[in-house]
């Protein structure tokens, strides 16, 4: 509004300057017209006193120095009606001006003209007829031109004010798009909103108040999300500890009892060597004990995957996933074939020797999340996808200076796919557990139709100690 006011002030000053210049020009024209009229009367008086008609006519003849009169026509005729002198107020008006004047006269009416005539006596000869006629058209033309200049100037001032207001409004509200984008970004329910943090200082106080509130809200959301992630991580740690305790108890209790049962069954087999029926029962008991032991070992492997006792690294995670692949069911006609693809790349995307992965320590939490989400995703494929092939891929890329890792995890199958991923995340399909585990690491699970099948993917950023080098 201040800029618009400056435009208005500039327009008023310009109008005053143009008005003063036009006033000076009008005064000069009025003086010139009065001077021309006075000169004509002086020539008329001198000519009428001359006895020689030819000299009088030459004196009244228009000269190069004659100027137009102002809004008056002077006509001098002799006794026979011959014109001796005609002085017009102006030349022919331009056609557009005449058309506008005609339109104005048709609306507002024509101003009547008048004529003042008298006889100019001569000492010798017949008197001359002098007629002075008012010509309002010239006055109207001047007024029309002045009105046009004023209208044009007013239009320029209004246009300038509109441009200034539009420019200022656009400039002031331009950050509003970023505010709207930031508000939309905060609607995802997450605590990471870089668009909010990058909001600049707003040029309007009201928008700056909104931006400040968004920044504060983003900080509060980030804090709340960090606390929720910490609680989720603690819950996962407690779950893993409980699994470890259950695995230890199963191993200690069931393992000893089953070993004792197998030993007793073997002893009975030997004692009943001559009694085929009873020996068969003892042999079946031994086989059942062996099957139970195998099942317990499978449960122990799921509860306590191999490699969890050592300091986790990328290589140990690879071993854990390799053990998961080896334990994958084979042989059945409808079994799903599992393909494990582990890749290690430098910051430029060039492949590295996987042995270097042993030098990349991971937190126990990250290692267990990678294992559990892979285990859960592959279990879902085996139970529900009716797929012939499932591919588990982990692509690890070193960040610059070796201070971090970017892990791209994915599981893709060629099965029947998921019709409604959003609904599946709300059901007990295991996707919700995968999403929760990834969320605790600050990552997001994405579910894409693969045609055929389904692709689960996530990107996990892992920070490494600065002392670690590849």
CSV table of C-alpha atoms in Angstrom, one decimal:
chain,number,residue,atom,x,y,z
A,1,UNK,CA,0.0,0.0,0.0
A,2,UNK,CA,2.9,2.4,0.7
A,3,UNK,CA,4.2,1.8,-2.8
A,4,UNK,CA,0.7,2.3,-4.3
A,5,UNK,CA,0.6,5.6,-2.3
A,6,UNK,CA,3.9,6.7,-3.7
A,7,UNK,CA,2.6,6.0,-7.2
A,8,UNK,CA,-0.5,8.1,-6.4
A,9,UNK,CA,1.7,11.0,-5.1
A,10,UNK,CA,3.9,10.8,-8.2
A,11,UNK,CA,0.8,10.9,-10.4
A,12,UNK,CA,-0.6,13.9,-8.6
A,13,UNK,CA,2.7,15.7,-8.8
A,14,UNK,CA,3.0,14.8,-12.5
A,15,UNK,CA,-0.6,16.1,-13.1
A,16,UNK,CA,0.3,19.4,-11.3
A,17,UNK,CA,3.5,19.8,-13.4
A,18,UNK,CA,1.6,19.1,-16.6
A,19,UNK,CA,-1.2,21.4,-15.5
A,20,UNK,CA,1.2,24.2,-14.8
A,21,UNK,CA,2.9,23.7,-18.1
A,22,UNK,CA,-0.5,23.7,-19.9
A,23,UNK,CA,-1.5,26.8,-18.0
A,24,UNK,CA,1.6,28.6,-19.1
A,25,UNK,CA,1.0,27.5,-22.7
A,26,UNK,CA,-2.6,28.6,-22.5
A,27,UNK,CA,-1.6,32.0,-21.2
A,28,UNK,CA,0.9,32.4,-24.0
A,29,UNK,CA,-1.7,31.4,-26.6
A,30,UNK,CA,-4.2,33.9,-25.1
A,31,UNK,CA,-1.6,36.6,-25.2
A,32,UNK,CA,-0.7,35.7,-28.8
A,33,UNK,CA,-4.3,35.7,-29.8
A,34,UNK,CA,-4.9,39.1,-28.1
A,35,UNK,CA,-1.8,40.5,-29.7
A,36,UNK,CA,-2.9,39.2,-33.2
A,37,UNK,CA,-6.4,40.8,-32.7
A,38,UNK,CA,-4.9,44.1,-31.6
A,39,UNK,CA,-2.6,44.1,-34.6
A,40,UNK,CA,-5.5,43.4,-36.9
A,41,UNK,CA,-7.5,46.3,-35.4
A,42,UNK,CA,-4.5,48.6,-35.7
A,43,UNK,CA,-4.1,47.7,-39.4
A,44,UNK,CA,-7.8,48.1,-40.0
A,45,UNK,CA,-7.8,51.6,-38.5
A,46,UNK,CA,-4.7,52.5,-40.6
A,47,UNK,CA,-6.1,51.1,-43.8
A,48,UNK,CA,-9.5,52.8,-43.4
A,49,UNK,CA,-7.8,56.2,-43.1
A,50,UNK,CA,-5.9,55.7,-46.4
A,51,UNK,CA,-7.4,57.5,-49.4
A,52,UNK,CA,-5.8,55.1,-51.8
A,53,UNK,CA,-8.0,52.0,-52.0
A,54,UNK,CA,-5.2,49.8,-53.4
A,55,UNK,CA,-2.8,50.7,-50.5
A,56,UNK,CA,-5.6,50.0,-48.1
A,57,UNK,CA,-6.2,46.6,-49.6
A,58,UNK,CA,-2.5,45.8,-49.5
A,59,UNK,CA,-2.3,46.8,-45.8
A,60,UNK,CA,-5.2,44.5,-45.0
A,61,UNK,CA,-3.8,41.5,-47.0
A,62,UNK,CA,-2.7,38.6,-44.7
A,63,UNK,CA,1.0,38.7,-43.9
A,64,UNK,CA,3.4,36.0,-42.9
A,65,UNK,CA,3.6,37.4,-39.3
A,66,UNK,CA,-0.2,37.2,-38.7
A,67,UNK,CA,-1.2,34.8,-36.0
A,68,UNK,CA,-4.6,33.2,-35.3
A,69,UNK,CA,-7.0,35.0,-33.1
A,70,UNK,CA,-8.4,33.3,-30.0
A,71,UNK,CA,-12.0,32.0,-30.5
A,72,UNK,CA,-12.9,35.0,-32.7
A,73,UNK,CA,-13.3,35.4,-36.4
A,74,UNK,CA,-12.7,38.9,-37.9
A,75,UNK,CA,-14.1,39.6,-41.3
A,76,UNK,CA,-13.9,42.9,-43.2
A,77,UNK,CA,-15.9,43.5,-46.4
A,78,UNK,CA,-16.2,46.5,-48.7
A,79,UNK,CA,-19.4,48.2,-49.8
A,80,UNK,CA,-19.8,45.8,-52.7
A,81,UNK,CA,-19.5,42.7,-50.4
A,82,UNK,CA,-15.9,41.8,-51.4
A,83,UNK,CA,-13.8,40.4,-48.6
A,84,UNK,CA,-10.9,42.5,-47.6
A,85,UNK,CA,-9.8,40.6,-44.5
A,86,UNK,CA,-10.6,37.3,-42.8
A,87,UNK,CA,-8.8,36.3,-39.6
A,88,UNK,CA,-9.7,32.8,-38.4
A,89,UNK,CA,-9.1,31.6,-34.8
A,90,UNK,CA,-7.5,28.3,-35.9
A,91,UNK,CA,-7.0,26.0,-38.8
A,92,UNK,CA,-9.1,23.0,-39.7
A,93,UNK,CA,-9.7,20.7,-36.7
A,94,UNK,CA,-8.6,17.1,-37.1
A,95,UNK,CA,-11.3,14.7,-38.1
A,96,UNK,CA,-11.3,12.7,-34.8
A,97,UNK,CA,-11.6,15.9,-32.8
A,98,UNK,CA,-14.5,17.0,-35.0
A,99,UNK,CA,-16.2,13.7,-34.5
A,100,UNK,CA,-15.9,13.9,-30.8
A,101,UNK,CA,-17.1,17.5,-30.7
A,102,UNK,CA,-20.1,16.5,-32.8
A,103,UNK,CA,-20.9,13.7,-30.3
A,104,UNK,CA,-20.6,16.0,-27.4
A,105,UNK,CA,-22.8,18.6,-29.0
A,106,UNK,CA,-25.4,15.9,-29.8
A,107,UNK,CA,-25.5,15.0,-26.1
A,108,UNK,CA,-25.1,18.3,-24.3
A,109,UNK,CA,-26.3,20.7,-27.1
A,110,UNK,CA,-24.4,23.2,-29.1
A,111,UNK,CA,-23.3,26.5,-27.6
A,112,UNK,CA,-24.8,29.3,-29.7
A,113,UNK,CA,-22.4,31.6,-31.5
A,114,UNK,CA,-22.9,35.3,-31.8
A,115,UNK,CA,-21.6,38.1,-34.1
A,116,UNK,CA,-20.9,41.7,-33.5
A,117,UNK,CA,-20.9,43.9,-36.6
A,118,UNK,CA,-20.3,47.6,-37.3
A,119,UNK,CA,-19.5,50.0,-40.1
A,120,UNK,CA,-16.0,51.2,-40.3
A,121,UNK,CA,-16.2,54.8,-41.7
A,122,UNK,CA,-13.5,56.0,-44.2
A,123,UNK,CA,-12.5,59.6,-44.8
A,124,UNK,CA,-12.6,59.1,-48.5
A,125,UNK,CA,-14.7,56.3,-49.9
A,126,UNK,CA,-17.5,54.1,-48.8
A,127,UNK,CA,-17.5,52.6,-45.3
A,128,UNK,CA,-16.4,49.0,-44.6
A,129,UNK,CA,-18.4,46.3,-42.9
A,130,UNK,CA,-16.6,44.8,-39.9
A,131,UNK,CA,-18.0,41.6,-38.3
A,132,UNK,CA,-16.5,39.9,-35.2
A,133,UNK,CA,-17.9,36.3,-34.7
A,134,UNK,CA,-17.4,34.0,-31.7
A,135,UNK,CA,-16.2,30.5,-32.5
A,136,UNK,CA,-16.8,28.2,-29.5
A,137,UNK,CA,-15.5,25.2,-31.4
A,138,UNK,CA,-11.9,26.1,-30.7
A,139,UNK,CA,-12.6,26.5,-27.0
A,140,UNK,CA,-14.3,23.2,-27.0
A,141,UNK,CA,-11.4,21.6,-28.8
A,142,UNK,CA,-9.0,22.9,-26.2
A,143,UNK,CA,-11.2,21.7,-23.4
A,144,UNK,CA,-11.5,18.3,-25.0
A,145,UNK,CA,-7.8,18.0,-25.5
A,146,UNK,CA,-7.2,19.0,-21.8
A,147,UNK,CA,-9.8,16.5,-20.7
A,148,UNK,CA,-8.1,13.8,-22.8
A,149,UNK,CA,-4.7,14.6,-21.2
A,150,UNK,CA,-6.2,14.5,-17.7
A,151,UNK,CA,-8.0,11.2,-18.4
A,152,UNK,CA,-4.9,9.7,-19.9
A,153,UNK,CA,-2.9,10.8,-16.9
A,154,UNK,CA,-5.5,9.5,-14.5
A,155,UNK,CA,-5.6,6.2,-16.3
A,156,UNK,CA,-1.8,5.9,-16.1
A,157,UNK,CA,-1.9,6.7,-12.4
A,158,UNK,CA,-4.6,4.1,-11.8
A,159,UNK,CA,-2.7,1.6,-13.9
A,160,UNK,CA,0.5,2.3,-12.0
A,161,UNK,CA,-1.3,1.9,-8.7
A,162,UNK,CA,-2.8,-1.4,-9.8
A,163,UNK,CA,0.6,-2.6,-11.0
A,164,UNK,CA,2.1,-1.6,-7.7
A,165,UNK,CA,-0.6,-3.2,-5.7
A,166,UNK,CA,-0.5,-6.3,-7.8
A,167,UNK,CA,3.3,-6.5,-7.6
A,168,UNK,CA,3.3,-5.9,-3.9
A,169,UNK,CA,0.5,-8.4,-3.3
A,170,UNK,CA,2.2,-11.0,-5.4
A,171,UNK,CA,5.5,-10.4,-3.6
A,172,UNK,CA,3.9,-10.5,-0.2
A,173,UNK,CA,1.8,-13.6,-0.9
A,174,UNK,CA,4.5,-15.5,-2.9
A,175,UNK,CA,5.7,-17.3,0.3
A,176,UNK,CA,2.1,-18.4,0.9
A,177,UNK,CA,2.7,-21.2,-1.6
A,178,UNK,CA,5.6,-22.4,0.5
A,179,UNK,CA,3.4,-22.2,3.6
A,180,UNK,CA,0.7,-24.2,2.0
A,181,UNK,CA,3.3,-26.8,0.9
A,182,UNK,CA,4.7,-26.9,4.3
A,183,UNK,CA,1.3,-27.4,5.9
A,184,UNK,CA,0.6,-30.2,3.4
A,185,UNK,CA,4.0,-31.7,4.2
A,186,UNK,CA,3.1,-31.8,7.9
A,187,UNK,CA,-0.1,-33.7,7.1
A,188,UNK,CA,1.9,-36.9,6.6
A,189,UNK,CA,2.1,-37.3,10.3
A,190,UNK,CA,5.9,-37.6,10.3
A,191,UNK,CA,8.3,-35.5,12.2
A,192,UNK,CA,10.7,-34.8,9.3
A,193,UNK,CA,9.6,-31.7,7.4
A,194,UNK,CA,12.5,-30.1,5.6
A,195,UNK,CA,10.1,-27.7,3.8
A,196,UNK,CA,9.1,-26.3,7.1
A,197,UNK,CA,12.6,-25.9,8.3
A,198,UNK,CA,13.6,-24.1,5.1
A,199,UNK,CA,10.8,-21.5,5.3
A,200,UNK,CA,12.4,-18.1,4.9
A,201,UNK,CA,11.5,-15.0,6.8
A,202,UNK,CA,8.1,-13.8,5.6
A,203,UNK,CA,7.7,-10.3,4.2
A,204,UNK,CA,4.3,-9.9,5.9
A,205,UNK,CA,4.0,-10.0,9.7
A,206,UNK,CA,0.8,-12.2,9.6
A,207,UNK,CA,2.5,-14.7,7.4
A,208,UNK,CA,5.6,-14.7,9.6
A,209,UNK,CA,3.4,-15.5,12.6
A,210,UNK,CA,2.0,-18.5,10.7
A,211,UNK,CA,5.5,-19.5,9.6
A,212,UNK,CA,6.7,-19.2,13.2
A,213,UNK,CA,3.9,-21.3,14.4
A,214,UNK,CA,4.6,-24.0,11.8
A,215,UNK,CA,8.3,-24.0,12.8
A,216,UNK,CA,7.3,-24.4,16.4
A,217,UNK,CA,4.8,-27.1,15.6
A,218,UNK,CA,7.4,-28.9,13.4
A,219,UNK,CA,9.8,-28.9,16.3
A,220,UNK,CA,7.2,-30.3,18.7
A,221,UNK,CA,6.2,-33.0,16.2
A,222,UNK,CA,9.9,-33.9,15.6
A,223,UNK,CA,10.4,-34.2,19.4
A,224,UNK,CA,7.3,-36.3,19.8
A,225,UNK,CA,8.2,-38.5,16.8
A,226,UNK,CA,11.7,-39.0,18.2
A,227,UNK,CA,10.2,-40.0,21.5
A,228,UNK,CA,7.9,-42.4,19.8
A,229,UNK,CA,10.7,-43.9,17.8
A,230,UNK,CA,12.8,-44.3,21.0
A,231,UNK,CA,9.9,-46.1,22.6
A,232,UNK,CA,9.4,-48.3,19.5
A,233,UNK,CA,13.1,-49.2,19.6
A,234,UNK,CA,13.0,-49.9,23.3
A,235,UNK,CA,9.9,-52.1,22.7
A,236,UNK,CA,11.8,-54.0,19.9
A,237,UNK,CA,14.8,-54.4,22.2
A,238,UNK,CA,12.5,-55.9,24.9
A,239,UNK,CA,10.9,-58.2,22.4
A,240,UNK,CA,14.3,-59.4,21.2
A,241,UNK,CA,15.4,-59.9,24.8
A,242,UNK,CA,12.3,-61.9,25.5
A,243,UNK,CA,12.9,-64.0,22.4
A,244,UNK,CA,16.5,-64.6,23.6
A,245,UNK,CA,15.2,-65.7,27.0
A,246,UNK,CA,12.6,-68.0,25.4
A,247,UNK,CA,15.2,-69.4,23.1
A,248,UNK,CA,17.6,-70.0,26.0
A,249,UNK,CA,14.9,-71.7,28.1
A,250,UNK,CA,13.8,-73.9,25.1
A,251,UNK,CA,17.3,-74.9,24.5
A,252,UNK,CA,18.1,-75.6,28.1
A,253,UNK,CA,14.8,-77.3,29.1
A,254,UNK,CA,13.5,-79.0,26.0
A,255,UNK,CA,16.9,-79.8,24.7
A,256,UNK,CA,17.9,-81.8,27.8
A,257,UNK,CA,14.6,-83.6,28.1
A,258,UNK,CA,14.4,-84.5,24.4
A,259,UNK,CA,18.0,-85.7,24.6
A,260,UNK,CA,17.1,-87.9,27.6
A,261,UNK,CA,14.0,-89.2,25.8
A,262,UNK,CA,16.0,-90.1,22.7
A,263,UNK,CA,18.6,-91.9,24.8
A,264,UNK,CA,15.8,-93.9,26.6
A,265,UNK,CA,14.2,-94.7,23.3
A,266,UNK,CA,17.6,-96.0,22.0
A,267,UNK,CA,18.0,-98.1,25.1
A,268,UNK,CA,14.6,-99.6,24.7
A,269,UNK,CA,15.3,-100.4,21.1
A,270,UNK,CA,18.4,-102.3,22.1
A,271,UNK,CA,16.6,-104.2,24.9
A,272,UNK,CA,13.6,-105.0,22.7
A,273,UNK,CA,15.7,-106.2,19.8
A,274,UNK,CA,13.9,-109.6,19.7
A,275,UNK,CA,10.4,-108.2,20.0
A,276,UNK,CA,9.6,-106.5,16.7
A,277,UNK,CA,6.3,-104.9,17.8
A,278,UNK,CA,7.7,-103.3,20.9
A,279,UNK,CA,11.0,-102.4,19.1
A,280,UNK,CA,8.9,-100.5,16.4
A,281,UNK,CA,7.2,-98.5,19.1
A,282,UNK,CA,10.5,-97.6,20.6
A,283,UNK,CA,11.9,-96.7,17.2
A,284,UNK,CA,8.9,-94.5,16.4
A,285,UNK,CA,9.4,-92.8,19.8
A,286,UNK,CA,13.0,-92.0,18.9
A,287,UNK,CA,11.9,-90.6,15.5
A,288,UNK,CA,9.3,-88.4,17.1
A,289,UNK,CA,11.9,-87.1,19.6
A,290,UNK,CA,14.2,-86.3,16.7
A,291,UNK,CA,11.5,-84.5,14.8
A,292,UNK,CA,10.6,-82.5,17.9
A,293,UNK,CA,14.3,-81.6,18.3
A,294,UNK,CA,14.4,-80.4,14.7
A,295,UNK,CA,11.2,-78.3,15.2
A,296,UNK,CA,12.8,-76.8,18.4
A,297,UNK,CA,15.9,-76.0,16.5
A,298,UNK,CA,13.8,-74.2,13.9
A,299,UNK,CA,12.0,-72.3,16.5
A,300,UNK,CA,15.3,-71.4,18.1
A,301,UNK,CA,16.7,-70.2,14.8
A,302,UNK,CA,13.7,-67.9,14.4
A,303,UNK,CA,13.8,-66.6,17.9
A,304,UNK,CA,17.6,-66.3,18.0
A,305,UNK,CA,19.1,-66.2,14.5
A,306,UNK,CA,22.7,-67.2,14.2
A,307,UNK,CA,25.2,-64.4,14.4
A,308,UNK,CA,23.4,-62.3,17.0
A,309,UNK,CA,26.0,-63.0,19.7
A,310,UNK,CA,28.8,-61.3,17.8
A,311,UNK,CA,29.3,-57.6,17.1
A,312,UNK,CA,27.0,-57.0,14.2
A,313,UNK,CA,28.5,-55.8,10.9
A,314,UNK,CA,27.3,-55.8,7.3
A,315,UNK,CA,29.0,-59.1,6.8
A,316,UNK,CA,27.3,-60.7,9.9
A,317,UNK,CA,24.0,-59.5,8.6
A,318,UNK,CA,24.8,-61.2,5.3
A,319,UNK,CA,25.6,-64.4,7.1
A,320,UNK,CA,22.3,-64.2,9.0
A,321,UNK,CA,20.4,-63.7,5.8
A,322,UNK,CA,22.3,-66.5,4.1
A,323,UNK,CA,21.3,-68.8,7.0
A,324,UNK,CA,17.7,-67.7,6.5
A,325,UNK,CA,18.1,-68.6,2.8
A,326,UNK,CA,19.5,-72.0,3.6
A,327,UNK,CA,16.6,-72.7,6.0
A,328,UNK,CA,14.2,-71.8,3.3
A,329,UNK,CA,11.9,-74.8,2.5
A,330,UNK,CA,12.9,-76.7,-0.7
A,331,UNK,CA,11.8,-79.7,-2.5
A,332,UNK,CA,8.1,-79.2,-2.6
A,333,UNK,CA,6.5,-78.7,-6.0
A,334,UNK,CA,4.8,-75.5,-4.9
A,335,UNK,CA,7.8,-74.1,-2.9
A,336,UNK,CA,8.9,-70.6,-3.6
A,337,UNK,CA,12.5,-70.2,-4.8
A,338,UNK,CA,14.5,-67.6,-2.8
A,339,UNK,CA,17.2,-65.5,-4.4
A,340,UNK,CA,19.5,-63.5,-2.1
A,341,UNK,CA,21.3,-60.5,-3.6
A,342,UNK,CA,23.7,-58.6,-1.4
A,343,UNK,CA,25.7,-55.7,-2.9
A,344,UNK,CA,28.3,-53.3,-1.6
A,345,UNK,CA,29.2,-50.1,-3.5
A,346,UNK,CA,31.3,-47.1,-2.9
A,347,UNK,CA,30.1,-43.5,-2.9
A,348,UNK,CA,30.3,-43.4,-6.7
A,349,UNK,CA,28.3,-46.6,-7.1
A,350,UNK,CA,31.2,-48.8,-8.0
A,351,UNK,CA,31.0,-52.4,-6.6
A,352,UNK,CA,33.3,-53.3,-3.6
A,353,UNK,CA,34.5,-56.6,-2.2
A,354,UNK,CA,31.9,-57.9,0.2
A,355,UNK,CA,34.7,-58.8,2.6
A,356,UNK,CA,35.0,-55.0,3.3
A,357,UNK,CA,31.5,-55.3,4.9
A,358,UNK,CA,33.2,-56.8,8.0
A,359,UNK,CA,34.7,-53.4,8.6
A,360,UNK,CA,31.3,-51.7,8.6
A,361,UNK,CA,29.9,-52.1,12.1
A,362,UNK,CA,26.1,-51.8,12.6
A,363,UNK,CA,24.1,-51.2,15.7
A,364,UNK,CA,22.4,-54.4,17.0
A,365,UNK,CA,19.1,-52.6,16.5
A,366,UNK,CA,19.8,-52.0,12.8
A,367,UNK,CA,21.1,-55.5,12.2
A,368,UNK,CA,18.1,-57.1,13.9
A,369,UNK,CA,15.6,-54.8,12.0
A,370,UNK,CA,17.2,-55.9,8.7
A,371,UNK,CA,16.9,-59.5,9.6
A,372,UNK,CA,13.4,-59.3,11.1
A,373,UNK,CA,11.8,-57.4,8.2
A,374,UNK,CA,13.4,-59.8,5.7
A,375,UNK,CA,12.2,-62.8,7.7
A,376,UNK,CA,8.7,-61.3,8.0
A,377,UNK,CA,8.5,-60.3,4.3
A,378,UNK,CA,9.6,-63.7,3.1
A,379,UNK,CA,7.2,-65.4,5.5
A,380,UNK,CA,4.4,-63.4,3.9
A,381,UNK,CA,5.5,-64.4,0.5
A,382,UNK,CA,5.5,-68.1,1.5
A,383,UNK,CA,2.1,-67.9,3.1
A,384,UNK,CA,0.1,-65.6,0.9
A,385,UNK,CA,1.8,-64.7,-2.4
A,386,UNK,CA,1.6,-68.1,-4.3
A,387,UNK,CA,4.9,-67.0,-6.0
A,388,UNK,CA,7.4,-69.1,-7.8
A,389,UNK,CA,10.4,-66.8,-7.0
A,390,UNK,CA,11.1,-64.3,-4.3
A,391,UNK,CA,14.2,-62.0,-4.4
A,392,UNK,CA,15.7,-60.4,-1.3
A,393,UNK,CA,18.1,-57.5,-2.2
A,394,UNK,CA,20.2,-55.4,0.1
A,395,UNK,CA,22.3,-52.8,-1.6
A,396,UNK,CA,24.7,-51.0,0.7
A,397,UNK,CA,26.4,-47.8,-0.6
A,398,UNK,CA,29.1,-46.0,1.4
A,399,UNK,CA,28.5,-42.3,1.8
A,400,UNK,CA,31.3,-39.8,1.2
A,401,UNK,CA,34.4,-40.1,3.5
A,402,UNK,CA,33.1,-43.5,4.6
A,403,UNK,CA,31.1,-42.0,7.5
A,404,UNK,CA,27.7,-43.6,6.7
A,405,UNK,CA,25.8,-46.1,4.8
A,406,UNK,CA,22.7,-46.0,2.6
A,407,UNK,CA,20.9,-49.3,2.7
A,408,UNK,CA,18.4,-50.1,0.0
A,409,UNK,CA,16.3,-53.1,1.1
A,410,UNK,CA,13.7,-54.7,-1.1
A,411,UNK,CA,11.8,-58.0,-1.4
A,412,UNK,CA,10.1,-58.7,-4.7
A,413,UNK,CA,8.0,-61.7,-5.7
A,414,UNK,CA,6.1,-62.8,-8.8
A,415,UNK,CA,3.0,-63.9,-7.0
A,416,UNK,CA,-0.6,-62.8,-7.0
A,417,UNK,CA,0.2,-59.4,-5.5
A,418,UNK,CA,-1.6,-57.2,-3.0
A,419,UNK,CA,-4.8,-55.7,-4.2
A,420,UNK,CA,-5.0,-52.9,-1.6
A,421,UNK,CA,-1.7,-52.1,0.1
A,422,UNK,CA,-3.3,-49.5,2.4
A,423,UNK,CA,-5.8,-52.1,3.7
A,424,UNK,CA,-3.0,-54.7,4.0
A,425,UNK,CA,-1.1,-52.4,6.3
A,426,UNK,CA,-4.1,-52.2,8.6
A,427,UNK,CA,-4.5,-56.0,8.7
A,428,UNK,CA,-2.4,-58.6,10.3
A,429,UNK,CA,-0.5,-59.4,7.2
A,430,UNK,CA,2.9,-58.6,8.7
A,431,UNK,CA,3.3,-55.4,6.7
A,432,UNK,CA,2.4,-53.3,9.7
A,433,UNK,CA,5.2,-54.9,11.7
A,434,UNK,CA,7.7,-54.3,8.9
A,435,UNK,CA,6.5,-50.7,8.6
A,436,UNK,CA,6.8,-50.2,12.4
A,437,UNK,CA,10.3,-51.6,12.5
A,438,UNK,CA,11.5,-49.4,9.6
A,439,UNK,CA,9.8,-46.4,11.1
A,440,UNK,CA,11.8,-46.9,14.3
A,441,UNK,CA,15.0,-46.4,12.2
A,442,UNK,CA,13.6,-43.3,10.5
A,443,UNK,CA,12.8,-45.2,7.2
A,444,UNK,CA,9.5,-45.6,5.3
A,445,UNK,CA,8.1,-48.8,3.8
A,446,UNK,CA,6.8,-48.5,0.2
A,447,UNK,CA,4.6,-51.1,-1.4
A,448,UNK,CA,4.4,-51.2,-5.2
A,449,UNK,CA,2.6,-53.5,-7.5
A,450,UNK,CA,5.3,-55.4,-9.6
A,451,UNK,CA,3.0,-56.9,-12.3
A,452,UNK,CA,3.0,-59.7,-11.4
A,453,UNK,CA,3.7,-59.8,-7.7
A,454,UNK,CA,4.6,-57.1,-5.1
A,455,UNK,CA,7.7,-55.0,-4.4
A,456,UNK,CA,8.4,-54.0,-0.8
A,457,UNK,CA,11.2,-51.4,-0.5
A,458,UNK,CA,12.8,-49.1,2.0
A,459,UNK,CA,15.9,-46.9,2.2
A,460,UNK,CA,17.7,-46.8,5.5
A,461,UNK,CA,20.4,-44.3,6.4
A,462,UNK,CA,23.0,-45.6,8.9
A,463,UNK,CA,25.6,-43.4,10.6
A,464,UNK,CA,29.0,-44.9,11.2
A,465,UNK,CA,31.8,-43.9,13.6
A,466,UNK,CA,34.3,-41.4,12.1
A,467,UNK,CA,37.2,-43.8,12.9
A,468,UNK,CA,35.8,-46.5,10.5
A,469,UNK,CA,37.4,-46.5,7.1
A,470,UNK,CA,36.9,-48.7,4.1
